[in-house]
Coordinates of C-alpha atoms and ligand atoms in Angstrom, one line a residue:
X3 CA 101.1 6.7 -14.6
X4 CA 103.7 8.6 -13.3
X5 CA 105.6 9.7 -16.1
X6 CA 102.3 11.5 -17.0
X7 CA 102.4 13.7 -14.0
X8 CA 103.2 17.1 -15.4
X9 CA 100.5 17.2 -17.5
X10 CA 97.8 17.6 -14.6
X11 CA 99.6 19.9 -13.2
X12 CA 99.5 21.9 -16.3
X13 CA 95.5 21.0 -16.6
X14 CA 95.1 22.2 -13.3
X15 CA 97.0 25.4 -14.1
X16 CA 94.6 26.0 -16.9
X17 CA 91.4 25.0 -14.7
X18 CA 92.8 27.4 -11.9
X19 CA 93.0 30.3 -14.3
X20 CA 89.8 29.6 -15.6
X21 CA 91.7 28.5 -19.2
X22 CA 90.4 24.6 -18.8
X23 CA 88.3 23.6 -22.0
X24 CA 85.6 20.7 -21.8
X25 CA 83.3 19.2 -24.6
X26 CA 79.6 20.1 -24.4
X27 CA 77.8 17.7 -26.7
X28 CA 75.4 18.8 -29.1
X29 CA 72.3 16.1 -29.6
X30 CA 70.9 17.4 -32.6
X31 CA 71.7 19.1 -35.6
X32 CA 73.1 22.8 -35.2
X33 CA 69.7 24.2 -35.9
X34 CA 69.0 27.3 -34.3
X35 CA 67.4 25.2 -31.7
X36 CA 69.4 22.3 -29.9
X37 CA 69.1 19.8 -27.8
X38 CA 72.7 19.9 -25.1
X39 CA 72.7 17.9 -22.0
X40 CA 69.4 16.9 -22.3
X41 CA 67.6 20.5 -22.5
X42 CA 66.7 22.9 -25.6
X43 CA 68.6 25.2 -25.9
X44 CA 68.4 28.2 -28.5
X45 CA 72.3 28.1 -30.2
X46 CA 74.2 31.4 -30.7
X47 CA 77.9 29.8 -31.4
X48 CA 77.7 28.0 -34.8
X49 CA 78.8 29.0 -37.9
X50 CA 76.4 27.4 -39.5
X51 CA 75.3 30.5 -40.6
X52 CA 72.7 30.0 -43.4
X53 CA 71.5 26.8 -41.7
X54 CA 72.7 24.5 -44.2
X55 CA 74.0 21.7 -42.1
X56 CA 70.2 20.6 -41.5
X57 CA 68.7 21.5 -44.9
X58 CA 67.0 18.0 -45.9
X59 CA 68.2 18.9 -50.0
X60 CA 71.6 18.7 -48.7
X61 CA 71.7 15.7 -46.6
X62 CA 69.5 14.3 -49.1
X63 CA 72.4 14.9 -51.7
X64 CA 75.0 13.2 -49.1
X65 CA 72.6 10.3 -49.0
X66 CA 72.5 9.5 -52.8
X67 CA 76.4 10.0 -53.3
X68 CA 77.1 7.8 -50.5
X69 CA 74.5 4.9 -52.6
X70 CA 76.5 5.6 -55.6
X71 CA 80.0 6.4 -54.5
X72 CA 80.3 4.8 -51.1
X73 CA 81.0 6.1 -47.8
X74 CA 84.4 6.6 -48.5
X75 CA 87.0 7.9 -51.3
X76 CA 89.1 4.8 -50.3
X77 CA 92.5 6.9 -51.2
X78 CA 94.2 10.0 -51.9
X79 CA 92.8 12.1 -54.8
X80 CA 96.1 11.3 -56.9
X81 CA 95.6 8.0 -56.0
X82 CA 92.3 6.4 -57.1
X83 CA 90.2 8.7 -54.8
X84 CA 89.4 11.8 -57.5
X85 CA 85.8 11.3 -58.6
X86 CA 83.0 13.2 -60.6
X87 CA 82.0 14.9 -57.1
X88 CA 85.0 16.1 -56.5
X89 CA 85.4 17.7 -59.9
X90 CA 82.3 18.9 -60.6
X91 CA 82.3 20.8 -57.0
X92 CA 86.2 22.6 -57.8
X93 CA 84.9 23.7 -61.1
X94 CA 81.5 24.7 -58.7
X95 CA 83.6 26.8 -56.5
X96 CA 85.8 28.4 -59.5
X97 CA 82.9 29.3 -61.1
X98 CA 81.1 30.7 -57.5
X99 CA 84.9 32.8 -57.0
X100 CA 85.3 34.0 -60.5
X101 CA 88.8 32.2 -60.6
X102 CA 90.4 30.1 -63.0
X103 CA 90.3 26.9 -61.2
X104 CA 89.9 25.7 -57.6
X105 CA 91.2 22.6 -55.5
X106 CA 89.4 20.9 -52.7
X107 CA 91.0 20.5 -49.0
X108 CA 90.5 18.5 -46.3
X109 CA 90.1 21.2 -44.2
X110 CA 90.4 24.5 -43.7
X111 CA 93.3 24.1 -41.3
X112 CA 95.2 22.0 -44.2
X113 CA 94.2 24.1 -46.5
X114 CA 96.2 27.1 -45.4
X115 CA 99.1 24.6 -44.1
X116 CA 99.4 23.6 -47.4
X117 CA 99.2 26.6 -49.3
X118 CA 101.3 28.4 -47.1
X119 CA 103.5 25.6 -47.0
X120 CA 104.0 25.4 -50.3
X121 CA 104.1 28.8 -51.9
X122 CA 105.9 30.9 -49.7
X123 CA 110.0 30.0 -49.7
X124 CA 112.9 30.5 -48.0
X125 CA 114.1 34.1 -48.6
X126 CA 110.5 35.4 -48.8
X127 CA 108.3 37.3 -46.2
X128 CA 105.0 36.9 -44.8
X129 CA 102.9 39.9 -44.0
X130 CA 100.6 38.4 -41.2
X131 CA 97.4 40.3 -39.6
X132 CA 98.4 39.8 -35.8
X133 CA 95.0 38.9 -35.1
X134 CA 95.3 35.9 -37.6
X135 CA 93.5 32.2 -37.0
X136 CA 96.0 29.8 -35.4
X137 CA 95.9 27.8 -39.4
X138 CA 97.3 30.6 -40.8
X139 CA 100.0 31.2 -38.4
X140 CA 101.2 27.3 -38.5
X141 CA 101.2 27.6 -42.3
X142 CA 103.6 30.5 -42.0
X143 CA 105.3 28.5 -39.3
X144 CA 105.7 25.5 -41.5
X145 CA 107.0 27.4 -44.4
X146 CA 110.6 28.6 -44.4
X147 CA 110.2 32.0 -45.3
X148 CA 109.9 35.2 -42.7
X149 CA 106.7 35.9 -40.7
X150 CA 106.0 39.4 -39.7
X151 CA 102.8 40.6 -38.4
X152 CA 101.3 43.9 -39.1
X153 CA 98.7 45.4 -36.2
X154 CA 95.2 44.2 -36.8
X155 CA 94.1 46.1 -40.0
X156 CA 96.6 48.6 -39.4
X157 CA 97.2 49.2 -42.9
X158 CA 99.7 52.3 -42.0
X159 CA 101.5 49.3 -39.9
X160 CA 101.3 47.3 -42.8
X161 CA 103.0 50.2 -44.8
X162 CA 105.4 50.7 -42.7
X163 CA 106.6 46.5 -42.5
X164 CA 106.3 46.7 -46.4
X165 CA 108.6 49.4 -47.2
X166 CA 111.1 48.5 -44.4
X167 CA 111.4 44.6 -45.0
X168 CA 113.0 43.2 -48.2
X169 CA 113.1 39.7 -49.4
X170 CA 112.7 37.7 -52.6
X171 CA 108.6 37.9 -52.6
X172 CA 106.3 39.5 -50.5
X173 CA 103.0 37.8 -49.2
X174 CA 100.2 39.4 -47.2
X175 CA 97.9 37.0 -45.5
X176 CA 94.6 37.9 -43.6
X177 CA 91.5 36.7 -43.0
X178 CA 88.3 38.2 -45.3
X179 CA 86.0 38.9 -42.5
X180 CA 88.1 38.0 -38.8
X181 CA 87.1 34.7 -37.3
X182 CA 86.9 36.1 -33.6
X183 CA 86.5 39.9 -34.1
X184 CA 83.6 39.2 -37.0
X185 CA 85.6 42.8 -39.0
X186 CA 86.3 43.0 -42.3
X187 CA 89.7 43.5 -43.9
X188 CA 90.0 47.0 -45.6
X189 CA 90.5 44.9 -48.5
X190 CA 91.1 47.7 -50.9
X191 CA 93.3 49.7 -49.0
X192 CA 95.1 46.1 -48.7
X193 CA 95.5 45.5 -52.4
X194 CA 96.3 49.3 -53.0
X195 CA 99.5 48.1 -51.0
X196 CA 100.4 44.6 -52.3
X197 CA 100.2 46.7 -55.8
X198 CA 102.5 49.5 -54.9
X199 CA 104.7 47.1 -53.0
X200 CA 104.4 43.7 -55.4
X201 CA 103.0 41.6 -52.9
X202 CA 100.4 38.4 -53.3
X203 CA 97.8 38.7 -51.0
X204 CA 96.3 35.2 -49.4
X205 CA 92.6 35.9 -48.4
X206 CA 91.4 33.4 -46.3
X207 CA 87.3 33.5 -46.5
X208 CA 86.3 31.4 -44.1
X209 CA 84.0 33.3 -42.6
X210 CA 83.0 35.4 -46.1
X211 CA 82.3 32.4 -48.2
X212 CA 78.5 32.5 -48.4
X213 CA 78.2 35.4 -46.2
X214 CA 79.4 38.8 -47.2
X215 CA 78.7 40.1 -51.1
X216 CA 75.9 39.5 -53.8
X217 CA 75.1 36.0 -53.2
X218 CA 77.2 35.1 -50.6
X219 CA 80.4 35.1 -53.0
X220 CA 82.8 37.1 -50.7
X221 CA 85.3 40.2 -49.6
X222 CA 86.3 40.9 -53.2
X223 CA 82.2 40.7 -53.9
X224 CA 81.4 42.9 -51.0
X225 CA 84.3 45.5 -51.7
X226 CA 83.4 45.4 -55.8
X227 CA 87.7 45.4 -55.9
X228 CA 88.4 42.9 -58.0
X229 CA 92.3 41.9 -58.3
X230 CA 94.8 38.8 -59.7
X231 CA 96.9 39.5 -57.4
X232 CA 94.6 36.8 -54.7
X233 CA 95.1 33.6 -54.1
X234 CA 91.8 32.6 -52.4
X235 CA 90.8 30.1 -49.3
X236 CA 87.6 29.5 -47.8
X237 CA 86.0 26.5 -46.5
X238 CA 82.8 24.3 -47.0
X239 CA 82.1 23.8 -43.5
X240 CA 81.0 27.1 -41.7
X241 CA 78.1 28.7 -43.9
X242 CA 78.0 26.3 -46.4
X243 CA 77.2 23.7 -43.5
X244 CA 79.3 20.5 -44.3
X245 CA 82.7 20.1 -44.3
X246 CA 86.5 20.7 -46.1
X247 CA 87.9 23.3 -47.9
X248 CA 89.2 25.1 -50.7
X249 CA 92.0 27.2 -52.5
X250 CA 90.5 29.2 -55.8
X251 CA 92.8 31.0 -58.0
X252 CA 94.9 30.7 -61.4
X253 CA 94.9 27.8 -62.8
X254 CA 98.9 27.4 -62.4
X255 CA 98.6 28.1 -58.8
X256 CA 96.0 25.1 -58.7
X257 CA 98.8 23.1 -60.6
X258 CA 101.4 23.7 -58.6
X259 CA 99.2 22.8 -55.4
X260 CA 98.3 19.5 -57.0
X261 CA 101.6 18.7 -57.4
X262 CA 103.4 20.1 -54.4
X263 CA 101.1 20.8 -51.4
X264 CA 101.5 17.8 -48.6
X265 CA 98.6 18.4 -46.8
X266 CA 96.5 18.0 -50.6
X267 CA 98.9 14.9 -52.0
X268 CA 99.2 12.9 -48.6
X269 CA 95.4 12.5 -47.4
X270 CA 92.5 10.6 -48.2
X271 CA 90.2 12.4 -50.4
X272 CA 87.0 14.1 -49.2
X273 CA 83.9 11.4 -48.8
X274 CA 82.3 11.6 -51.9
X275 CA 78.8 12.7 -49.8
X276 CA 80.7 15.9 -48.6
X277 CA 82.0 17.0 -51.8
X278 CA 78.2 16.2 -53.0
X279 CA 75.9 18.2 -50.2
X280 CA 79.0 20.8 -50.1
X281 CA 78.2 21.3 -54.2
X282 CA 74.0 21.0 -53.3
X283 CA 74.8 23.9 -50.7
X284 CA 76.8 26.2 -53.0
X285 CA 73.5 25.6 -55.3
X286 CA 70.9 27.0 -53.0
X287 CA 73.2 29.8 -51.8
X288 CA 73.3 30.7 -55.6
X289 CA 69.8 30.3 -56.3
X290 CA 68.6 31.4 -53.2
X291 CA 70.1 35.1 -52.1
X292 CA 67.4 35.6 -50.0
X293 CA 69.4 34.0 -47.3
X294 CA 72.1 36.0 -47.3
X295 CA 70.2 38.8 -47.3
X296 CA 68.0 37.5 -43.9
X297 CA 71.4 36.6 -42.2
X298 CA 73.0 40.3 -42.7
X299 CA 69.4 41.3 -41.3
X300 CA 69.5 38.9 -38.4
X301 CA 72.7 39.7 -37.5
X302 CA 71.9 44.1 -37.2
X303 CA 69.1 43.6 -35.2
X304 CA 70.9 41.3 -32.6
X305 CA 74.1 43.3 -32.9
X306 CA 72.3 46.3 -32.5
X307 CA 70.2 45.2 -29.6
X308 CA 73.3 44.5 -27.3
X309 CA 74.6 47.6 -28.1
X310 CA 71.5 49.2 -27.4
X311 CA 71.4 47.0 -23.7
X312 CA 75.0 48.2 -23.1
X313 CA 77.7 45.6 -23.8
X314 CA 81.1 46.1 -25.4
X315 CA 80.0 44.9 -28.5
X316 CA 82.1 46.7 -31.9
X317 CA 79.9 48.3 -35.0
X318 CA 80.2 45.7 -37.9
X319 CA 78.2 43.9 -40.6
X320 CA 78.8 40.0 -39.8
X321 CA 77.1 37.2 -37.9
X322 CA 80.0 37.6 -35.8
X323 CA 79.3 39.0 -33.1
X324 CA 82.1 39.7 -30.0
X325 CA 80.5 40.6 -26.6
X326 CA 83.7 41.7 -25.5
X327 CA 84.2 41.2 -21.3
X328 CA 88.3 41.4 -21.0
X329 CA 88.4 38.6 -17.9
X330 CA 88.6 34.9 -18.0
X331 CA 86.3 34.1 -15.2
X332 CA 83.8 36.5 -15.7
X333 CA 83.6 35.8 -19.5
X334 CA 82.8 31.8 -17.9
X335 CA 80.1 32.9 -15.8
X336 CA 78.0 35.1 -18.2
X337 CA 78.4 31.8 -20.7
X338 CA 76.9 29.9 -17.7
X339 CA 74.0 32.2 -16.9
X340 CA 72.9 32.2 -20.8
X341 CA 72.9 29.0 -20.4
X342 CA 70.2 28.8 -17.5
X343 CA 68.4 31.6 -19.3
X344 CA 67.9 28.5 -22.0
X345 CA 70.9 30.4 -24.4
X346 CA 74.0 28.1 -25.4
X347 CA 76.8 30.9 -26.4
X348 CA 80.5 30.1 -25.7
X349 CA 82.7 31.8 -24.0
X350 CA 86.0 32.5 -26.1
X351 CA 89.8 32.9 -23.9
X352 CA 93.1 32.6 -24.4
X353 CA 95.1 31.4 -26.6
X354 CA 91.7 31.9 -29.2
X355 CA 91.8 35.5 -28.4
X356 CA 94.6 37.8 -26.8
X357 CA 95.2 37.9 -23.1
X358 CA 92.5 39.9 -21.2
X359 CA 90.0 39.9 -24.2
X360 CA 87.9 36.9 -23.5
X361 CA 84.5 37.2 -24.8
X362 CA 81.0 35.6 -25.8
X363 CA 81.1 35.0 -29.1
X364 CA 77.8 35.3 -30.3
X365 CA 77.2 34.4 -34.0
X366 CA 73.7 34.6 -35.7
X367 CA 71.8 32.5 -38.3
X368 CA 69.7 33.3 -41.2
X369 CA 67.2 30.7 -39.5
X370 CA 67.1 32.6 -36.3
X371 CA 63.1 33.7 -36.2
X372 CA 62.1 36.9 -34.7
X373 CA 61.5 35.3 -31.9
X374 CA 64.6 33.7 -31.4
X375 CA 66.4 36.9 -31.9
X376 CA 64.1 38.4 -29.3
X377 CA 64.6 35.2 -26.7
X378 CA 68.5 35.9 -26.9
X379 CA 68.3 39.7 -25.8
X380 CA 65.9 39.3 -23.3
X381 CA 68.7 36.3 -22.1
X382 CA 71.5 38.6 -22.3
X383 CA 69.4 40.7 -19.9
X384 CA 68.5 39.0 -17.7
X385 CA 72.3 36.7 -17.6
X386 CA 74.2 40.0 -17.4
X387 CA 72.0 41.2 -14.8
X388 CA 72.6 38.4 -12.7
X389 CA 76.8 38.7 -13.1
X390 CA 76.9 42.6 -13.1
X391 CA 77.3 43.0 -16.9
X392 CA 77.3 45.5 -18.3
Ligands
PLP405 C1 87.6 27.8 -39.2 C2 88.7 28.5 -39.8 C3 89.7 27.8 -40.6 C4 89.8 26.3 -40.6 O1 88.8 25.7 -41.3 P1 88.4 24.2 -40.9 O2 87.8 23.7 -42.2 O3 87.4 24.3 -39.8 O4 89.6 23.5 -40.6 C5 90.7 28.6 -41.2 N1 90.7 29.9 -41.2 C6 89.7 30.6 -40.5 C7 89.8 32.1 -40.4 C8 88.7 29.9 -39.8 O5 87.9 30.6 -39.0

């Protein structure tokens, strides 16, 4: 159609600055080993962290909600979607958070939409860490209050917007561990501030929930700094391997969500065989800490061996790990020679991360083996040999 014109032009704008996304498709489950186009291949790009998404106890606790529930809620949770699943898992995750109450999300993305959304008014402002994921931005966007972002981590920055900015009440939203950078918030530094300066902080844990702290249970765990001044989000899908989200706090600020928050009131409710392997996953990360503990492990020795080979890759703690390359193209090409070398590790560019910081963004699981953590150095050797990287 003609009418439709422009919008090659602008794909082929994106494929000519080597911005163009495709779909790979992933035949299997996201175990550390995959099956992609046909070939095995060992995956470094899912946060899947504790291998959850293939653990038969949690499938098997999908399958017998789904016998006894259905496959689907069939409406809204204010409707006649709410069931025990759904219950049981918020008072789950309360419990796991050490907050009052929690409410369940779609998704992450809604989650923070909603909570954003809701809470923060017209007349109030919006700290935002500059480097925050694109949810978090669109909740501020959506919102009518004042967005202004603060350098990544920059808590002098931060400071600085505080003292200089009025409005009716402050917010300071940033992520617990940083989705693309895999750094942590200097979450007490950060609450040392919204104290002085009467500000809410919004900690969004995607990345922490299940990863960072005794037992997987977060920043605040991992810091020991407790506060009431957080309004927490995390989600279900990344290290807790299934899908949806969740906001954990007072029970008031749960109230008010229920009642206020679009993206909660005007969607179907989770299926009742997500809510139930979400709740079997929280279980085994509870009763099993061991897997937090091989993940951290995991991700030092992989970390620390492309340091050791001579990438850009920054000191840190996470299964996040950047391999920082700065261009587009060349990011592309190392992706594609990991891939030969039987390595499946994405290449992340613009608009995910800033201009000229495209990366591989390598993340580790606690079911990586030795070997596999071995097979993906000697890969990044021999890929980065073959594109001139280091
Ligand atoms: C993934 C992610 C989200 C969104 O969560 P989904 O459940 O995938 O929608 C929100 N915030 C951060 C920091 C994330 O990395």
């Amino acid at each position: 159609m003609r009418c439709f014109e422009w919008l090659s032009g602008e794909l082929e704008e994106l494929h000519d600055s080597y911005l163009l996304r495709r779909l790979a498709t992933i035949d299997s489950c996201p175990s550390p080993r995959v099956s992609i186009e046909g070939e095995q291949k060992l995956l470094l790009c899912s946060n899947n962290y504790l291998g959850l998404a293939a653990d038969p106890r949690v499938i098997r606790a999908a399958m017998v909600a789904t016998e006894k529930y259905g496959a689907g809620a069939g409406a809204a949770r204010l409707i006649s979607g709410n069931m025990p699943v759904h219950t049981v898992l918020e008072e789950a995750i309360a419990r796991f958070k050490g907050t009052e109450a929690a409410l369940l999300f779609s998704t992450g993305y809604m989650a923070n939409t909603g909570l954003l959304g809701t809470l923060c008014k017209k007349g109030d402002v919006i700290f935002c860490d500059r480097l925050s994921h694109a949810s978090i931005i669109d909740g501020c966007t959506l919102s009518s209050a004042r967005m202004v972002r603060y350098r990544h981590n920059d808590m002098a920055h931060l400071e600085f917007l505080l003292q200089k900015t009025s409005g009716n009440r402050k917010w300071i939203v940033t992520e617990g561990v940083f989705s693309m950078d895999g750094d942590m918030a200097p979450l007490p530094e950060l609450l040392g501030l919204a104290g002085r300066y009467d500000a809410v902080v919004i900690l969004d844990e995607a990345h922490a929930t299940g990863v960072l702290g005794q037992g997987g249970r977060g920043t605040v765990e991992y810091f020991g700094c407790r506060s009431d001044r957080i309004i927490f989000m995390g989600t279900l899908g990344k290290a807790l391997g299934g899908f949806g989200a969740y906001v954990a706090g007072e029970r008031v600020v749960i109230d008010y969500l229920l009642n206020k928050a679009r993206s909660f009131i005007f969607t179907t409710a989770l299926p009742p065989a997500v809510a139930a392997s979400a709740m079997e996953a929280l279980h085994i990360v509870e009763s099993e800490p061991g897997r937090v503990e091989r993940l951290r492990k995991n991700a030092v020795t992989l970390r620390q061996g492309l340091q050791k080979m001579g990438f850009d890759v920054p000191p840190g703690e996470t299964p996040i790990i950047p391999v920082l390359i700065g261009d587009a193209e060349k990011a592309l090409a190392l992706s594609k020679a990991l891939f030969l070398e039987g390595v499946y590790a994405m290449a992340v560019r613009p608009p995910t991360v800033p201009k000229g910081e495209s990366r591989i963004r390598v993340t580790v699981m606690a079911t990586h083996t030795d070997e596999d953590i071995r097979f993906a150095l000697e890969a990044f050797e021999r890929a980065g040999r073959k594109v001139g990287l280091p």
